[in-house]
C-alpha positions as CSV (number, residue, x, y, z in Angstrom):
1,X,-260.4,-18.4,40.3
2,X,-258.5,-20.8,41.8
3,X,-261.0,-23.5,42.3
4,X,-261.2,-23.6,38.2
5,X,-257.8,-23.9,37.5
6,X,-258.4,-27.4,39.2
7,X,-259.0,-30.3,37.3
8,X,-263.0,-32.1,37.3
9,X,-263.3,-33.0,41.0
10,X,-266.2,-34.8,43.3
11,X,-265.3,-32.3,46.2
12,X,-261.6,-30.3,47.5
13,X,-260.1,-31.4,50.9
14,X,-258.1,-28.8,52.8
15,X,-255.9,-28.1,55.1
16,X,-254.4,-24.4,55.7
17,X,-252.3,-21.9,57.8
18,X,-253.4,-19.3,56.1
19,X,-255.3,-19.0,59.5
20,X,-251.9,-17.1,61.3
21,X,-252.0,-13.9,59.4
22,X,-252.1,-10.5,61.2
23,X,-256.0,-9.8,58.4
24,X,-257.0,-11.8,61.2
25,X,-258.2,-10.8,64.9
26,X,-258.3,-14.9,65.9
27,X,-257.4,-17.9,64.7
28,X,-260.7,-18.6,65.7
29,X,-261.4,-16.2,62.7
30,X,-258.9,-17.1,60.5
31,X,-260.3,-20.7,60.8
32,X,-263.9,-20.0,60.3
33,X,-263.1,-16.6,57.1
34,X,-261.4,-19.6,54.7
35,X,-263.7,-22.3,55.4
36,X,-266.5,-20.3,54.0
37,X,-264.5,-19.0,51.5
38,X,-263.6,-22.6,50.1
39,X,-267.5,-23.8,50.8
40,X,-268.9,-21.6,48.6
41,X,-267.1,-23.4,46.0
42,X,-268.4,-26.5,46.3
43,X,-268.2,-30.3,49.0
44,X,-265.5,-29.0,51.2
45,X,-263.7,-31.9,53.7
46,X,-260.8,-30.5,56.0
47,X,-257.7,-32.2,57.4
48,X,-258.0,-32.2,61.6
49,X,-255.1,-33.2,63.8
50,X,-256.9,-35.7,64.6
51,X,-256.3,-37.2,61.8
52,X,-259.9,-37.4,60.1
53,X,-261.6,-34.8,57.3
54,X,-263.9,-32.6,58.7
55,X,-267.7,-30.4,57.6
56,X,-267.3,-27.3,57.5
57,X,-269.9,-26.4,60.3
58,X,-267.4,-29.3,62.3
59,X,-264.4,-27.1,61.3
60,X,-265.5,-24.4,62.5
61,X,-266.7,-25.6,65.9
62,X,-263.3,-27.6,66.1
63,X,-260.9,-24.2,65.0
64,X,-257.4,-25.5,66.7
65,X,-258.4,-28.8,65.8
66,X,-257.8,-27.8,62.3
67,X,-255.8,-24.5,62.3
68,X,-252.6,-24.9,60.4
69,X,-252.6,-29.2,60.6
70,X,-250.2,-29.7,57.2
71,X,-248.2,-30.9,58.7
72,X,-250.6,-33.5,60.8
73,X,-251.7,-34.1,57.0
74,X,-248.4,-35.1,55.6
75,X,-247.2,-36.9,57.7
76,X,-249.5,-38.9,57.5
77,X,-249.9,-39.8,54.2
78,X,-245.8,-39.8,54.7
79,X,-245.9,-42.9,57.2
80,X,-247.2,-45.0,54.5
81,X,-242.3,-45.5,53.4
82,X,-242.5,-46.3,57.2
83,X,-245.1,-48.6,58.0
84,X,-242.8,-50.2,61.1
85,X,-240.9,-49.1,64.0
86,X,-239.4,-45.3,64.6
87,X,-238.6,-42.5,62.2
88,X,-238.3,-38.8,61.8
89,X,-239.6,-36.6,58.9
90,X,-238.0,-33.7,57.5
91,X,-239.6,-31.3,55.6
92,X,-238.3,-27.7,55.2
93,X,-240.9,-25.0,53.1
94,X,-240.3,-21.4,51.8
95,X,-241.5,-19.9,55.9
96,X,-240.7,-22.9,58.3
97,X,-239.6,-26.5,59.2
98,X,-241.4,-29.9,60.2
99,X,-239.9,-31.9,62.0
100,X,-242.5,-34.9,62.8
101,X,-241.2,-38.2,64.6
102,X,-243.8,-41.2,63.1
103,X,-244.5,-44.6,64.6
104,X,-245.4,-47.2,62.5
105,X,-246.1,-44.8,60.5
106,X,-248.4,-42.4,62.0
107,X,-247.2,-38.6,63.4
108,X,-246.3,-39.3,67.5
109,X,-245.3,-35.6,68.7
110,X,-245.2,-33.9,70.8
111,X,-247.1,-30.6,70.4
112,X,-250.5,-30.8,68.6
113,X,-250.9,-26.5,67.3
114,X,-247.9,-24.1,66.7
115,X,-247.4,-22.9,69.9
116,X,-246.2,-26.6,71.5
117,X,-244.8,-27.7,68.6
118,X,-242.4,-24.2,68.3
119,X,-241.8,-24.6,71.9
120,X,-240.6,-28.7,71.6
121,X,-238.5,-27.4,68.6
122,X,-240.9,-29.3,66.3
123,X,-242.1,-26.0,64.2
124,X,-238.9,-24.4,63.6
125,X,-240.3,-21.0,61.6
126,X,-236.9,-20.7,59.2
127,X,-236.9,-21.5,55.5
128,X,-236.1,-21.3,52.0
129,X,-237.9,-18.2,50.3
130,X,-239.0,-16.2,53.1
131,X,-236.8,-16.5,56.1
132,X,-235.6,-12.2,56.9
133,X,-231.7,-13.1,56.5
134,X,-231.6,-10.6,60.3
135,X,-233.7,-13.8,61.7
136,X,-230.6,-15.9,61.1
137,X,-228.3,-14.0,63.2
138,X,-227.8,-12.1,66.4
139,X,-225.6,-9.4,65.4
140,X,-223.1,-8.0,63.2
141,X,-226.4,-7.1,60.7
142,X,-228.8,-5.6,60.4
143,X,-232.4,-5.4,61.1
144,X,-234.5,-4.6,58.9
145,X,-236.6,-6.3,55.4
146,X,-232.9,-6.2,52.5
147,X,-232.4,-9.8,52.3
148,X,-234.3,-13.0,52.9
149,X,-232.8,-16.5,52.8
150,X,-234.3,-17.0,48.9
151,X,-231.3,-14.5,48.3
152,X,-229.2,-16.5,50.7
153,X,-229.4,-19.5,48.4
154,X,-229.7,-17.6,45.5
155,X,-226.2,-17.0,45.9
156,X,-225.2,-20.2,46.7
157,X,-226.8,-22.0,43.4
158,X,-228.7,-23.5,46.1
159,X,-232.4,-21.9,44.4
160,X,-232.8,-21.4,40.3
161,X,-233.5,-17.5,39.4
162,X,-236.4,-16.2,38.8
163,X,-236.9,-13.6,36.7
164,X,-240.1,-13.4,36.9
165,X,-240.7,-13.7,40.5
166,X,-241.6,-10.5,42.6
167,X,-242.6,-11.9,45.2
168,X,-238.9,-10.7,47.4
169,X,-237.7,-8.3,50.1
170,X,-238.1,-4.7,47.8
171,X,-240.0,-6.3,45.1
172,X,-237.3,-6.5,42.2
173,X,-237.1,-9.7,40.5
174,X,-234.6,-13.4,41.7
175,X,-231.5,-12.9,40.2
176,X,-228.6,-13.5,41.6
177,X,-227.2,-10.2,41.2
178,X,-230.2,-8.5,42.4
179,X,-230.2,-10.9,45.9
180,X,-226.5,-9.5,45.5
181,X,-227.7,-6.8,46.2
182,X,-229.8,-7.3,49.0
183,X,-227.3,-8.8,51.4
184,X,-226.1,-6.3,50.5
185,X,-227.6,-3.8,52.2
186,X,-227.1,-5.8,55.3
187,X,-224.7,-5.3,56.1
188,X,-225.2,-1.6,55.5
189,X,-223.6,-1.9,52.2
190,X,-224.7,-1.9,48.7
191,X,-222.4,-3.7,44.9
192,X,-220.9,-0.3,44.8
193,X,-219.1,-0.4,48.3
194,X,-218.9,-4.9,48.5
195,X,-217.3,-6.7,47.2
196,X,-218.7,-9.9,45.4
197,X,-217.0,-12.4,47.6
198,X,-218.0,-10.7,51.0
199,X,-221.2,-11.2,50.3
200,X,-221.2,-14.5,49.0
201,X,-219.3,-15.3,52.3
202,X,-222.4,-13.5,54.3
203,X,-224.6,-16.0,52.4
204,X,-222.1,-18.8,53.0
205,X,-222.4,-17.5,57.0
206,X,-226.6,-17.6,56.5
207,X,-226.2,-20.8,55.8
208,X,-223.9,-22.2,58.0
209,X,-226.7,-20.7,61.1
210,X,-229.8,-22.2,59.6
211,X,-228.2,-25.5,59.8
212,X,-226.9,-25.0,63.3
213,X,-229.9,-23.7,64.7
214,X,-232.0,-26.8,62.6
215,X,-229.1,-29.5,63.0
216,X,-230.1,-28.2,67.1
217,X,-233.9,-28.7,66.8
218,X,-233.9,-32.2,65.1
219,X,-231.4,-33.4,68.3
220,X,-233.9,-32.0,71.0
221,X,-235.9,-32.4,72.5
222,X,-235.8,-36.6,70.7
223,X,-232.9,-37.7,73.1
224,X,-233.6,-40.3,75.2
225,X,-233.4,-39.1,79.2
226,X,-229.9,-40.7,79.2
227,X,-228.1,-38.5,76.9
228,X,-228.9,-42.4,73.8
229,X,-230.1,-41.4,70.2
230,X,-233.6,-41.9,69.5
231,X,-235.2,-45.1,67.9
232,X,-235.2,-43.4,64.8
233,X,-235.2,-46.8,62.1
234,X,-235.6,-44.4,59.1
235,X,-235.5,-40.6,58.2
236,X,-238.0,-38.5,55.3
237,X,-237.1,-35.6,53.8
238,X,-239.8,-34.0,51.7
239,X,-240.0,-30.1,51.0
240,X,-239.8,-27.3,48.9
241,X,-235.7,-26.9,51.0
242,X,-235.1,-30.6,50.5
243,X,-231.5,-29.9,49.6
244,X,-231.6,-28.7,53.0
245,X,-233.5,-30.7,54.9
246,X,-230.3,-33.2,53.8
247,X,-227.7,-31.2,55.2
248,X,-229.3,-30.9,58.3
249,X,-229.7,-34.9,58.5
250,X,-226.9,-35.3,57.4
251,X,-225.1,-33.4,60.6
252,X,-227.2,-34.3,63.2
253,X,-228.4,-37.8,63.0
254,X,-225.8,-40.6,62.9
255,X,-224.4,-42.0,59.2
256,X,-226.4,-45.5,59.6
257,X,-229.9,-42.5,59.0
258,X,-228.0,-39.9,57.1
259,X,-226.8,-42.6,54.5
260,X,-230.5,-43.3,52.9
261,X,-232.7,-41.2,53.3
262,X,-236.9,-41.4,51.8
263,X,-236.6,-38.6,49.3
264,X,-240.6,-37.1,48.9
265,X,-238.8,-36.2,45.9
266,X,-237.4,-38.6,44.3
267,X,-240.8,-40.5,45.6
268,X,-243.3,-37.9,44.2
269,X,-241.4,-35.3,42.3
270,X,-240.0,-32.1,43.2
271,X,-243.5,-29.8,42.8
272,X,-245.0,-32.3,44.2
273,X,-243.1,-32.5,47.3
274,X,-242.6,-28.8,47.2
275,X,-246.1,-28.9,48.0
276,X,-247.2,-32.2,49.0
277,X,-249.3,-31.3,52.1
278,X,-251.3,-30.2,48.8
279,X,-251.0,-33.6,47.3
280,X,-251.0,-35.6,51.2
281,X,-254.7,-34.4,52.5
282,X,-255.6,-34.9,48.2
283,X,-254.5,-38.8,48.5
284,X,-255.9,-39.2,52.7
285,X,-258.7,-37.5,51.2
286,X,-259.8,-40.1,48.4
287,X,-258.4,-43.5,50.8
288,X,-261.7,-41.9,53.2
289,X,-264.2,-41.9,51.3
290,X,-267.7,-40.5,53.7
């Protein structure tokens, strides 16, 4: 059904994150299921962290190379905007934030899988929609899935209301009023017992904590042994949470870098930047035909 909505194309270019879903016993099983499902729809090639496309059998045989390789596809594409010297890409999505050093237009990271990238803070599991608010704080909130970060940013006016969107913590629409009600529960209250000012204050504190966490990640481990700054000459920001990426860059990096980021929202348009890894892998496949 999904492929039927696409324009006519000679092949499908694929990158994935779904292999980590808990409906699969292992990543190997997840990659295999996704590869088989897509390959059944037509000719398909799968991006790997080696920077090449693999056919279905190669992808299944090298499952850790294609598992969660979307960040690598995006970075490889974005490298064309900074072909010389060192740079960093900060991509904030609905669930995660990727911090990807680039060197002469290519990804130059410590890790190439989720486990290693988490350990080195190149991958931070905070985004602007799906992250539970209780994961942002360490205390003084209810440790329940009462609200997510999209409620924070709707209340703060940084994301628009989406009345048709029920992909929320309680299944009610993504509106200012419902977001306030969900955030009130994070404080053990509701719309009757808590004034709006207290709810907005919680949203502001959540945003500040998110910025602090991501800023710390952007500053680590990318400092030189003597504490000096890395040799980044440019910064690229992207994703559905680019507004958050910009705030993090402003806080964590010197003014000379923060003042002139390259915005994929500006370069590609917000709708494409929001799904930039998919766009990236399509462009790369067009450029790298067998």
